[in-house]
Coordinates of C-alpha atoms (C1' of nucleotides) in Angstrom, one line a residue:
Chain U
X219 CA 54.3 101.7 180.1
X220 CA 55.5 98.2 179.3
X221 CA 53.5 95.6 177.3
X222 CA 53.1 93.7 180.6
X223 CA 51.5 96.7 182.2
X224 CA 49.3 97.2 179.2
X225 CA 48.3 93.6 179.4
X226 CA 47.2 94.0 183.0
X227 CA 45.3 97.1 182.1
X228 CA 43.4 95.3 179.4
X229 CA 42.6 92.5 181.8
X230 CA 41.3 95.1 184.2
X231 CA 39.1 96.6 181.5
X232 CA 37.7 93.2 180.7
X233 CA 36.9 92.6 184.3
X234 CA 35.3 96.0 184.5
X235 CA 33.1 95.2 181.5
X236 CA 32.1 91.9 183.1
X237 CA 31.3 93.7 186.4
X238 CA 29.1 96.2 184.6
X239 CA 27.1 93.4 182.9
X240 CA 28.1 94.4 179.4
X241 CA 30.2 91.3 178.9
X242 CA 29.8 87.7 180.0
X243 CA 33.0 85.8 179.6
X244 CA 35.8 84.3 181.7
X245 CA 38.6 86.8 181.8
X246 CA 41.9 85.3 181.0
X247 CA 44.9 85.7 183.3
X248 CA 47.1 87.3 180.7
X249 CA 46.2 89.2 177.6
X250 CA 48.7 88.9 174.8
X251 CA 50.0 92.3 173.6
X252 CA 52.1 92.3 170.5
X253 CA 54.2 94.8 168.6
X254 CA 52.4 95.1 165.3
X255 CA 54.5 94.4 162.2
X256 CA 53.3 97.6 160.6
X257 CA 53.9 100.8 162.5
X258 CA 50.7 102.2 161.1
X259 CA 49.0 99.8 163.5
X260 CA 50.1 101.6 166.6
X261 CA 52.6 100.9 169.3
X262 CA 51.0 97.8 170.6
X263 CA 48.1 95.6 169.4
X264 CA 46.0 92.8 170.8
X265 CA 43.7 90.3 169.3
X266 CA 41.9 89.6 172.6
X267 CA 38.5 90.7 171.2
X268 CA 38.9 88.1 168.4
X269 CA 39.8 85.4 170.8
X270 CA 37.0 86.1 173.3
X271 CA 34.3 87.0 170.8
X272 CA 33.1 83.4 170.3
X273 CA 33.2 82.5 174.0
X274 CA 31.4 85.7 174.9
X275 CA 28.8 85.2 172.2
X276 CA 29.5 88.7 170.9
X277 CA 30.7 90.2 167.7
X278 CA 34.5 90.7 168.1
X279 CA 34.2 94.3 166.9
X280 CA 31.5 95.1 169.4
X281 CA 33.7 93.6 172.2
X282 CA 36.6 95.6 170.9
X283 CA 34.5 98.7 171.1
X284 CA 33.6 98.0 174.8
X285 CA 37.3 97.6 175.5
X286 CA 38.5 100.6 173.5
X287 CA 36.3 103.0 175.4
X288 CA 37.7 101.8 178.7
X289 CA 41.3 101.7 177.5
X290 CA 41.2 105.3 176.3
X291 CA 40.6 106.4 179.8
X292 CA 43.9 104.9 181.0
X293 CA 46.7 107.4 181.7
X294 CA 49.4 107.1 179.1
X295 CA 47.2 105.6 176.5
X296 CA 47.1 108.1 173.6
X297 CA 44.7 106.5 171.3
X298 CA 42.9 103.2 170.6
X299 CA 41.7 102.1 167.2
X300 CA 39.7 99.1 166.2
X301 CA 40.9 97.6 163.0
X302 CA 39.9 94.7 160.7
X303 CA 37.8 92.0 162.3
X304 CA 38.5 93.3 165.8
X305 CA 42.2 94.1 166.4
X306 CA 42.8 96.8 169.0
X307 CA 45.6 99.1 168.0
X308 CA 47.0 101.1 170.9
X309 CA 49.2 104.1 170.9
X310 CA 51.0 105.4 174.0
X311 CA 52.0 108.9 174.6
X312 CA 55.7 109.5 174.6
X313 CA 56.0 110.1 178.3
X314 CA 54.4 106.8 179.1
X315 CA 56.6 104.9 176.7
X316 CA 59.8 106.7 177.6
X317 CA 59.6 106.0 181.3
X318 CA 61.0 102.6 180.6
X319 CA 64.4 104.1 179.9
X320 CA 64.7 105.1 183.5
X321 CA 63.1 101.9 184.8
X322 CA 65.7 99.8 183.0
X323 CA 68.7 101.8 184.2
X324 CA 67.4 101.6 187.8
X325 CA 66.7 97.9 187.6
X326 CA 70.2 97.3 186.2
X327 CA 71.2 93.7 185.8
X328 CA 67.9 92.6 187.2
X329 CA 66.0 94.0 184.3
X330 CA 64.3 91.3 182.3
X331 CA 64.5 88.7 185.0
X332 CA 61.4 86.9 186.2
X333 CA 60.2 84.5 188.8
X334 CA 58.5 81.9 186.6
X335 CA 60.9 79.2 187.8
X336 CA 61.3 80.5 191.4
X337 CA 61.8 77.7 193.8
X338 CA 62.4 75.1 191.1
X339 CA 65.5 72.9 191.4
X340 CA 66.7 72.0 187.9
X341 CA 69.3 69.5 187.1
X342 CA 70.6 70.3 183.6
X343 CA 72.8 67.6 182.2
X344 CA 74.7 68.4 179.0
X345 CA 77.8 67.6 177.1
X346 CA 78.5 64.4 179.0
X347 CA 81.0 63.3 176.4
X348 CA 82.9 60.1 177.0
X349 CA 86.3 60.7 178.6
X350 CA 88.0 59.0 175.7
X351 CA 89.0 62.1 173.8
X352 CA 88.6 65.8 173.5
X353 CA 85.2 67.5 173.2
X354 CA 84.2 67.6 169.5
X355 CA 81.9 70.1 167.7
X356 CA 78.7 68.4 168.7
X357 CA 79.6 68.5 172.4
X358 CA 80.8 72.1 172.0
X359 CA 77.3 73.1 170.7
X360 CA 75.7 71.6 173.9
X361 CA 78.3 73.3 176.0
X362 CA 77.3 76.7 174.6
X363 CA 73.6 76.1 174.5
X364 CA 73.4 74.2 177.8
X365 CA 75.4 76.8 179.8
X366 CA 73.3 79.6 178.3
X367 CA 70.1 77.8 179.1
X368 CA 71.3 77.4 182.7
X369 CA 71.9 81.1 182.9
X370 CA 68.4 81.8 181.4
X371 CA 66.8 79.4 183.9
X372 CA 68.6 81.2 186.7
X373 CA 67.3 84.5 185.4
X374 CA 63.8 83.1 185.9
X375 CA 64.6 82.3 189.5
X376 CA 65.5 78.6 189.2
X377 CA 68.2 76.9 191.2
X378 CA 70.2 75.2 188.5
X379 CA 72.8 72.5 188.8
X380 CA 75.0 72.0 185.7
X381 CA 75.9 68.4 185.5
X382 CA 78.3 66.4 183.4
X383 CA 77.9 62.6 183.3
X384 CA 81.1 60.8 182.7
X385 CA 80.6 57.4 181.2
X386 CA 83.6 55.9 182.8
X387 CA 82.3 52.5 183.5
X388 CA 82.0 50.6 180.3
X389 CA 83.9 49.0 177.5
X390 CA 84.8 52.2 175.7
X391 CA 87.0 53.1 178.6
X392 CA 88.8 49.8 178.2
X393 CA 89.3 50.5 174.5
X394 CA 90.7 53.9 175.4
X395 CA 93.1 52.3 177.9
X396 CA 94.1 49.6 175.4
X397 CA 94.8 52.3 172.9
X398 CA 97.1 54.1 175.3
X399 CA 98.9 50.9 176.2
X400 CA 99.4 50.0 172.5
X401 CA 100.8 53.4 171.8
X402 CA 103.2 53.1 174.7
X403 CA 104.4 49.7 173.5
X404 CA 104.9 51.0 170.0
X405 CA 102.1 48.8 168.6
X406 CA 99.5 49.8 166.1
X407 CA 96.1 51.1 167.3
X408 CA 93.9 48.2 168.3
X409 CA 91.1 47.2 166.0
X410 CA 88.4 49.0 168.0
X411 CA 90.6 51.5 169.6
X412 CA 91.1 55.3 169.4
X413 CA 93.6 57.1 167.3
X414 CA 94.6 60.7 167.0
X415 CA 97.3 63.1 168.2
X416 CA 95.7 63.4 171.6
X417 CA 96.3 59.7 172.2
X418 CA 100.0 60.2 171.5
X419 CA 100.1 63.2 173.9
X420 CA 98.2 61.5 176.7
X421 CA 100.4 58.4 176.4
X422 CA 103.5 60.5 176.6
X423 CA 102.3 62.3 179.6
X424 CA 101.3 59.1 181.4
X425 CA 104.7 57.7 180.7
X426 CA 106.2 60.9 182.1
X427 CA 104.3 60.5 185.4
X428 CA 104.8 56.7 185.6
X429 CA 108.0 55.8 183.8
X430 CA 107.8 52.2 185.0
X431 CA 104.2 51.7 184.0
X432 CA 104.8 49.0 181.4
X433 CA 106.4 46.7 184.0
X434 CA 103.5 47.2 186.4
X435 CA 101.4 44.2 187.3
X436 CA 98.5 45.3 185.1
X437 CA 99.7 48.1 182.8
X438 CA 96.4 48.5 181.1
X439 CA 94.7 49.2 184.4
X440 CA 97.3 51.8 185.2
X441 CA 96.8 53.5 181.9
X442 CA 93.0 53.4 182.5
X443 CA 93.4 55.0 185.9
X444 CA 95.9 57.7 185.0
X445 CA 94.9 58.3 181.4
X446 CA 91.2 58.7 182.2
X447 CA 91.9 61.1 185.0
X448 CA 94.1 63.1 182.6
X449 CA 91.4 63.2 180.0
X450 CA 88.9 64.4 182.6
X451 CA 91.4 67.2 183.3
X452 CA 91.7 68.1 179.7
X453 CA 87.9 68.2 179.2
X454 CA 87.3 70.3 182.3
X455 CA 90.0 72.8 181.3
X456 CA 88.7 73.2 177.8
X457 CA 85.2 73.8 179.1
X458 CA 86.5 76.2 181.7
X459 CA 88.3 78.2 179.0
X460 CA 85.0 78.2 177.1
X461 CA 83.3 79.8 180.0
X462 CA 81.4 76.7 181.0
X463 CA 81.9 75.3 184.5
X464 CA 79.9 72.4 185.8
X465 CA 78.7 72.1 189.4
X466 CA 78.8 68.3 189.3
X467 CA 80.9 65.9 187.4
X468 CA 79.1 62.7 187.9
X469 CA 80.9 59.5 187.4
X470 CA 79.0 56.5 186.2
X471 CA 81.4 54.3 188.0
X472 CA 80.1 55.7 191.3
X473 CA 76.7 54.2 190.6
X474 CA 78.1 50.8 190.4
X475 CA 80.4 50.9 193.4
X476 CA 79.1 49.2 196.5
X477 CA 76.4 47.3 194.6
X478 CA 74.0 50.3 194.4
X479 CA 72.7 49.4 191.0
X480 CA 72.1 45.8 191.9
X481 CA 70.2 46.7 195.1
X482 CA 68.0 49.1 193.1
X483 CA 67.2 46.5 190.5
X484 CA 66.3 44.0 193.2
X485 CA 63.9 46.6 194.6
X486 CA 62.3 47.2 191.2
X487 CA 61.9 43.5 190.6
X488 CA 60.1 43.0 193.9
X489 CA 57.9 46.1 193.5
X490 CA 56.7 44.8 190.1
X491 CA 58.2 47.7 188.2
X492 CA 60.0 45.3 185.9
X493 CA 58.6 42.2 184.3
X494 CA 60.3 38.9 183.6
X495 CA 60.2 37.4 180.1
X496 CA 62.4 35.1 178.0
X497 CA 65.0 34.9 180.7
X498 CA 65.4 38.6 181.1
X499 CA 63.9 41.5 183.1
X500 CA 62.3 44.3 181.1
X501 CA 61.3 47.9 181.4
X502 CA 57.9 49.0 180.1
X503 CA 59.3 51.7 177.8
X504 CA 56.5 51.2 175.3
X505 CA 54.2 52.9 177.7
X506 CA 56.2 56.1 176.9
X507 CA 56.3 55.8 173.2
X508 CA 59.2 53.4 172.7
X509 CA 59.1 50.8 169.8
X510 CA 59.7 48.0 172.2
X511 CA 60.3 47.3 175.9
X512 CA 64.0 47.4 177.0
X513 CA 66.0 44.8 178.7
X514 CA 67.3 45.9 182.1
X515 CA 68.8 42.7 183.4
X516 CA 70.1 40.4 180.7
X517 CA 69.5 36.7 180.7
X518 CA 73.0 36.1 181.9
X519 CA 72.1 38.0 185.0
X520 CA 74.2 41.1 184.3
X521 CA 72.8 44.6 184.3
X522 CA 72.3 46.3 180.9
X523 CA 73.5 49.8 180.3
X524 CA 70.1 51.2 181.0
X525 CA 70.3 50.0 184.5
X526 CA 72.8 52.8 185.1
X527 CA 70.4 55.3 183.7
X528 CA 67.7 54.1 186.1
X529 CA 70.0 54.4 189.1
X530 CA 71.2 57.8 187.9
X531 CA 67.6 59.1 187.8
X532 CA 67.0 57.8 191.2
X533 CA 70.1 59.5 192.4
X534 CA 69.1 62.8 190.9
X535 CA 65.6 62.6 192.5
X536 CA 67.2 61.8 195.9
X537 CA 69.3 64.9 195.5
X538 CA 66.1 66.9 195.3
X539 CA 65.7 68.0 191.7
X540 CA 62.2 68.8 190.5
X541 CA 63.1 68.8 186.9
X542 CA 65.9 66.8 185.3
X543 CA 66.8 67.9 181.8
X544 CA 68.9 65.8 179.6
X545 CA 70.4 67.5 176.5
X546 CA 71.2 64.8 174.0
X547 CA 72.2 64.6 170.4
X548 CA 69.9 63.5 167.6
X549 CA 71.8 60.2 167.6
X550 CA 70.3 59.5 171.0
X551 CA 66.8 60.4 170.4
X552 CA 65.7 56.8 171.1
X553 CA 66.6 57.4 174.7
X554 CA 63.6 59.7 175.4
X555 CA 61.1 57.0 176.0
X556 CA 63.3 54.8 178.1
X557 CA 64.4 57.6 180.4
X558 CA 60.8 58.6 181.0
X559 CA 59.9 54.9 181.5
X560 CA 62.8 54.7 184.0
X561 CA 61.4 57.5 186.0
X562 CA 57.9 56.0 185.9
X563 CA 59.3 52.6 187.0
X564 CA 60.9 54.3 190.0
X565 CA 57.5 55.8 190.9
X566 CA 58.2 59.3 189.7
X567 CA 56.2 61.4 187.5
X568 CA 57.7 61.1 184.0
X569 CA 57.3 64.8 183.6
X570 CA 60.2 65.2 186.0
X571 CA 62.4 64.0 183.1
X572 CA 62.7 66.2 180.1
X573 CA 64.8 65.3 177.2
X574 CA 66.0 67.9 174.7
X575 CA 67.1 66.5 171.4
X576 CA 69.5 68.7 169.5
X577 CA 70.4 68.2 165.9
X578 CA 73.9 67.5 164.7
X579 CA 76.8 69.8 163.9
X580 CA 78.4 69.0 160.6
X581 CA 81.9 69.8 159.6
X582 CA 82.1 71.3 156.1
X583 CA 85.2 71.8 154.1
X584 CA 85.0 73.7 150.8
X585 CA 81.2 73.2 150.8
X586 CA 81.6 69.4 151.2
X587 CA 80.6 67.6 154.4
X588 CA 83.5 65.9 156.1
X589 CA 82.9 62.9 158.4
X590 CA 84.3 63.5 161.8
X591 CA 85.6 60.3 163.3
X592 CA 87.2 60.1 166.8
X593 CA 88.9 56.8 165.9
X594 CA 90.3 58.1 162.7
X595 CA 91.5 61.2 164.5
X596 CA 89.6 63.7 162.2
X597 CA 87.6 65.4 164.9
X598 CA 87.3 69.1 165.1
X599 CA 87.4 69.9 168.8
X600 CA 86.2 72.7 171.0
X601 CA 89.7 74.0 171.2
X602 CA 90.1 74.0 167.4
X603 CA 86.9 76.1 167.1
X604 CA 88.0 78.6 169.8
X605 CA 91.5 78.8 168.2
X606 CA 89.8 79.7 165.0
X607 CA 87.3 82.3 166.0
X608 CA 87.6 83.0 169.8
X609 CA 85.3 82.1 172.6
X610 CA 82.7 84.9 172.0
X611 CA 82.2 84.2 168.3
X612 CA 82.2 80.4 168.9
X613 CA 79.6 80.6 171.6
X614 CA 77.5 83.0 169.8
X615 CA 77.6 81.1 166.5
X616 CA 76.5 77.9 168.3
X617 CA 73.8 79.6 170.3
X618 CA 72.0 81.7 167.8
X619 CA 70.4 78.8 165.9
X620 CA 67.5 76.6 167.1
X621 CA 68.7 73.3 168.4
X622 CA 66.2 71.7 166.1
X623 CA 68.2 72.6 163.0
X624 CA 71.5 71.0 161.8
X625 CA 74.3 73.5 161.6
X626 CA 77.3 73.3 159.3
X627 CA 80.6 74.6 160.5
X628 CA 83.1 75.6 157.9
X629 CA 86.3 76.3 159.8
X630 CA 88.1 78.0 156.9
X631 CA 85.1 80.2 156.2
X632 CA 84.8 81.3 159.9
X633 CA 88.5 82.2 159.9
X634 CA 88.3 84.3 156.8
X635 CA 85.0 86.0 157.3
X636 CA 84.7 86.6 161.0
X637 CA 83.2 90.0 160.4
X638 CA 80.1 88.4 159.0
X639 CA 79.4 86.9 162.4
X640 CA 76.5 88.7 163.9
X641 CA 78.1 88.6 167.3
X642 CA 80.2 91.7 166.3
X643 CA 77.0 93.5 165.3
X644 CA 75.7 93.1 168.8
X645 CA 79.0 93.6 170.6
X646 CA 79.6 96.7 168.5
X647 CA 76.3 98.2 169.6
X648 CA 77.3 97.7 173.2
X649 CA 80.8 99.2 172.6
X650 CA 79.2 102.1 170.7
X651 CA 76.8 102.9 173.5
X652 CA 79.6 102.9 176.0
X653 CA 81.5 105.3 173.8
X654 CA 78.5 107.5 173.5
X655 CA 78.2 107.6 177.3
X656 CA 81.9 108.5 177.7
X657 CA 81.5 111.3 175.2
X658 CA 78.4 112.5 176.9
X659 CA 80.1 112.6 180.2
X660 CA 83.0 114.6 178.6
X661 CA 80.5 117.1 177.3
X662 CA 78.9 117.5 180.7
X663 CA 75.8 115.4 180.1
X664 CA 74.7 113.4 183.2
X665 CA 71.5 111.7 184.2
X666 CA 70.4 114.5 186.5
X667 CA 67.4 115.3 184.3
X668 CA 64.8 113.0 182.8
X669 CA 61.8 114.0 180.8
X670 CA 60.3 111.0 179.0
X671 CA 58.0 113.1 176.9
X672 CA 61.1 114.4 175.0
X673 CA 61.7 110.9 173.5
X674 CA 59.5 111.6 170.4
X675 CA 61.8 110.6 167.5
X676 CA 60.5 107.6 165.5
X677 CA 63.7 105.7 166.2
X678 CA 63.2 106.4 169.9
X679 CA 59.7 105.0 169.8
X680 CA 61.1 101.9 168.1
X681 CA 64.1 101.5 170.4
X682 CA 61.8 101.8 173.5
X683 CA 59.4 99.2 172.1
X684 CA 62.2 96.8 171.5
X685 CA 63.6 97.3 174.9
X686 CA 60.2 96.7 176.4
X687 CA 60.1 93.3 174.8
X688 CA 63.1 91.9 176.5
X689 CA 61.4 90.4 179.6
X690 CA 58.9 88.6 177.4
X691 CA 61.6 87.3 175.1
X692 CA 63.6 86.1 178.1
X693 CA 60.6 84.3 179.6
X694 CA 60.0 82.7 176.2
X695 CA 63.5 81.5 176.0
X696 CA 63.3 79.9 179.4
X697 CA 59.8 78.4 178.8
X698 CA 60.8 76.8 175.4
X699 CA 64.4 76.1 176.4
X700 CA 65.6 78.1 173.4
X701 CA 68.6 80.4 174.1
X702 CA 68.6 81.3 170.4
X703 CA 65.7 83.6 171.1
X704 CA 67.9 85.8 173.3
X705 CA 70.5 86.0 170.5
X706 CA 68.0 86.9 167.9
X707 CA 66.4 89.5 170.2
X708 CA 69.8 91.1 170.8
X709 CA 70.3 91.4 167.0
X710 CA 67.0 93.2 166.8
X711 CA 67.9 95.5 169.7
X712 CA 71.3 96.2 168.3
X713 CA 69.7 97.2 165.0
X714 CA 67.2 99.5 166.7
X715 CA 70.1 101.1 168.6
X716 CA 72.3 101.6 165.6
X717 CA 69.4 103.3 163.8
X718 CA 68.7 105.5 166.8
X719 CA 72.4 106.4 167.1
X720 CA 72.5 107.4 163.4
X721 CA 69.4 109.6 163.6
X722 CA 69.9 111.4 167.0
X723 CA 72.7 112.6 169.2
X724 CA 73.3 112.0 172.9
X725 CA 76.0 114.6 173.4
X726 CA 75.4 118.1 172.2
X727 CA 77.3 119.5 169.3
X728 CA 80.2 121.7 170.3
X729 CA 78.9 125.2 171.3
X730 CA 75.5 123.9 172.1
X731 CA 74.2 123.8 175.6
X732 CA 73.4 120.6 177.5
X733 CA 69.6 120.2 177.7
X734 CA 67.2 117.7 179.3
X735 CA 66.9 116.1 175.9
X736 CA 70.6 115.2 176.0
X737 CA 70.2 114.0 179.6
X738 CA 67.1 112.0 178.8
X739 CA 68.8 110.4 175.8
X740 CA 71.7 109.4 178.0
X741 CA 69.1 107.4 180.1
X742 CA 67.9 105.7 176.9
X743 CA 71.5 105.1 175.8
X744 CA 72.4 103.6 179.1
X745 CA 69.2 101.5 179.2
X746 CA 70.2 100.0 175.9
X747 CA 73.7 99.3 177.2
X748 CA 72.2 97.5 180.2
X749 CA 69.9 95.3 178.2
X750 CA 72.6 94.4 175.7
X751 CA 74.9 93.5 178.6
X752 CA 72.2 91.5 180.3
X753 CA 71.5 89.5 177.2
X754 CA 75.1 88.9 176.2
X755 CA 75.8 87.7 179.8
X756 CA 73.1 85.1 179.3
X757 CA 74.9 83.8 176.2
X758 CA 78.3 83.8 177.9
X759 CA 79.5 86.4 175.4
X760 CA 81.5 89.4 176.6
X761 CA 80.1 93.0 176.3
X762 CA 83.2 95.0 175.4
X763 CA 83.7 98.7 176.4
X764 CA 85.6 99.4 173.2
X765 CA 86.1 97.6 169.9
Chain E
rG195 C1' 58.9 49.5 157.5
rC196 C1' 58.5 52.5 162.3
rC197 C1' 60.2 56.8 165.3
rU198 C1' 62.3 61.8 165.1
rU199 C1' 64.1 66.8 163.3
rC200 C1' 64.1 69.8 159.2
rG201 C1' 62.1 71.9 154.2
rU202 C1' 60.5 79.9 154.3
rA203 C1' 64.5 85.1 149.2
rG204 C1' 70.5 83.1 145.3
rC205 C1' 73.0 81.4 150.5
rU206 C1' 72.5 81.0 156.2
rC207 C1' 68.3 81.4 159.1
rA208 C1' 64.2 84.0 162.3
rG209 C1' 59.0 84.0 162.5
rU210 C1' 56.5 86.1 169.7
rU211 C1' 52.4 79.6 170.5
rG212 C1' 46.5 80.6 164.8
rG213 C1' 46.4 87.1 163.2
rA214 C1' 46.7 92.4 159.7
rU215 C1' 50.9 93.7 153.6
rA216 C1' 55.9 86.7 155.6
rG217 C1' 61.2 89.2 158.2
rA218 C1' 66.8 89.7 159.2
rG219 C1' 71.9 88.9 157.9
rC220 C1' 75.0 87.7 153.9
rA221 C1' 75.5 88.0 148.5
rG222 C1' 74.1 91.8 144.3
rC223 C1' 73.0 97.1 142.8
rG224 C1' 72.9 102.4 144.3
rG225 C1' 73.6 106.1 148.2
rA226 C1' 75.3 108.5 153.4
rC227 C1' 81.1 110.3 157.5
rU228 C1' 84.8 118.6 157.8
rU229 C1' 81.4 116.7 165.2
rC230 C1' 79.2 111.2 170.3
rU231 C1' 83.0 104.5 166.8
rA232 C1' 81.2 103.6 158.9
rA233 C1' 82.4 96.6 162.7
rU234 C1' 77.2 101.6 161.2
rC235 C1' 73.0 103.6 158.5
rC236 C1' 69.4 104.5 154.2
rG237 C1' 67.3 102.8 149.4
rC238 C1' 66.6 99.0 145.5
rC239 C1' 66.5 93.9 144.0
rG240 C1' 64.8 89.2 145.6
rG241 C1' 58.9 84.6 147.9
rU242 C1' 53.3 79.5 144.5
rC243 C1' 56.6 79.6 153.1
rG244 C1' 58.4 71.4 149.5
rC245 C1' 53.3 69.5 147.3
rG246 C1' 48.0 68.3 148.2
rC247 C1' 43.7 67.9 151.1
rG248 C1' 41.4 69.3 155.8
rU249 C1' 40.2 72.2 160.6
rU250 C1' 37.9 78.1 160.9
rC251 C1' 36.4 84.3 160.6
rG252 C1' 41.8 83.7 159.5
rA253 C1' 47.2 78.6 158.4
rG254 C1' 54.4 79.6 157.3
rU255 C1' 52.3 78.0 162.3
rC256 C1' 47.4 72.9 163.9
rG257 C1' 45.7 67.7 161.6
rC258 C1' 46.2 63.8 157.7
rG259 C1' 48.7 62.1 153.2
rC260 C1' 52.7 62.4 149.9
rC261 C1' 57.9 64.2 148.2
rG262 C1' 62.9 65.4 149.7
rA263 C1' 67.2 65.8 153.4
rG264 C1' 69.5 64.6 158.4
rG265 C1' 69.4 61.3 162.7
rG266 C1' 67.7 56.9 165.1
rC267 C1' 65.4 51.9 165.5
rA268 C1' 70.7 45.7 170.3
rC269 C1' 69.7 40.9 176.0
rC270 C1' 76.4 47.1 172.9
rA271 C1' 78.1 50.6 176.0

RNA sequence: GCCUUCGUAGCUCAGUUGGAUAGAGCAGCGGACUUCUAAUCCGCCGGUCGCGCGUUCGAGUCGCGCCGAGGGCACCA
């Protein structure tokens, strides 16, 4: 019996009590069932009596008593105790708890998935780094977190489009092109230009493709066209090697081609969505929490940058997305209000725009923060990180922390102490369970028999309980947009598995006969393998057969 | 000044939407492999949850005010 099933059973008990007239309260849709911190408090606990006591006008302990009598009658429930102010502590019999092992194996990759987001079309925009250089650590964090989040959404039934917005329209692209041109001409980096080894490399490659580029009519334009395309290629390749592939690479330039932005702005002007003041046209972003309204059309008649954002949202809506999520760095948190205001001006519900603000990744060297500067060429890139620790460790390290917290990356430390990375703890649990299965097979243990009542060891009770929490953890990760919950859960699961492994055996000792206990434990072993694999897949981390 | 994120063990961080005695890893100390992987496990040590009020049966979690750290506050893109 899973916590979900128990939750439903408790709801049914509440409804029954209402029907019999012993209770008068609105029965909630879901009853929260938790794993108590202390094992003395049973397998599962609920505080539902405390929550409903006031609304029902009843002493919580009395309400708990009504519930406990009904719960005891449910098959699989071993005992129900009332504790403290009205907690219900529930114990299941081993057979009821152990059935989960078989359920998980049979569900396979589908175990843990849900339908909370079924039918929802989500546009998830992340990374979106300017094509003026390689992806740095900040972008790498969003690549890992964003891709994982996309996988988590899909596991809840959503249709997800991973989108990358290329800012290839503005002045920073010109600076990039000027930097390439200057390099090719043997001149120093322009005042506001970009420097770094990658500039040298891109320049050299452009010259290789177009040897006569410097004598072209407009060499800077040629460098812009070829160099930017080359940078796109580099970025896409790095992300692909990182296990992140976008469905759509959206070019800002495409919004401006054919006067689309201008036409949309005219429409907004005439519909009264923008207002005119002091020679400029403004967006009412203060309605959505901004400090001040934002200029959309400057007094010189040109569109401000935000005009592109407005057109972009409109484009996304026209492509049919219910939910448009922007993953931005903390240095862009001021964009939240204007993006929501943009949606509102277009006549959309601002709730269709959701902005996730993630904190910064800092580079640390010998315990001292180091400023990363693209122009100075001191950036640490996605490729640097992968070269140092590999894709699995890099993705895991970036995904296991809440996006709300800053993270410090010390490249030297990561290189020296890779074994401290918890990813190995989780991966090892998977590899170990696979080894246990191989050995079991060699000893003649198969899954022909299953008797859940045999799973009585304390570590088995614990492992089953942790396994049972996976669907809820996954749903929470999707709901809160927090992939780190999956990583933390996997660490807990790996711990429960390692303890079980140390305390029991799947395969019989040599000379012993294969029993149903061995077979049943193989189910439990394989169930753990499955959940570890399912969770690691959501993080984009491999689940090795051997380590 | 305003907005925003953070402040939990020596260090890095969780904390299941307000529950019972606040957890894990690392670091430190002490144990466990003549049988499925010791990249593991067990034990010990370690806390005024930044500070103060408030909300209520109950606060690390919610509200307000301070203190401290990071990031923002353009008719730039």
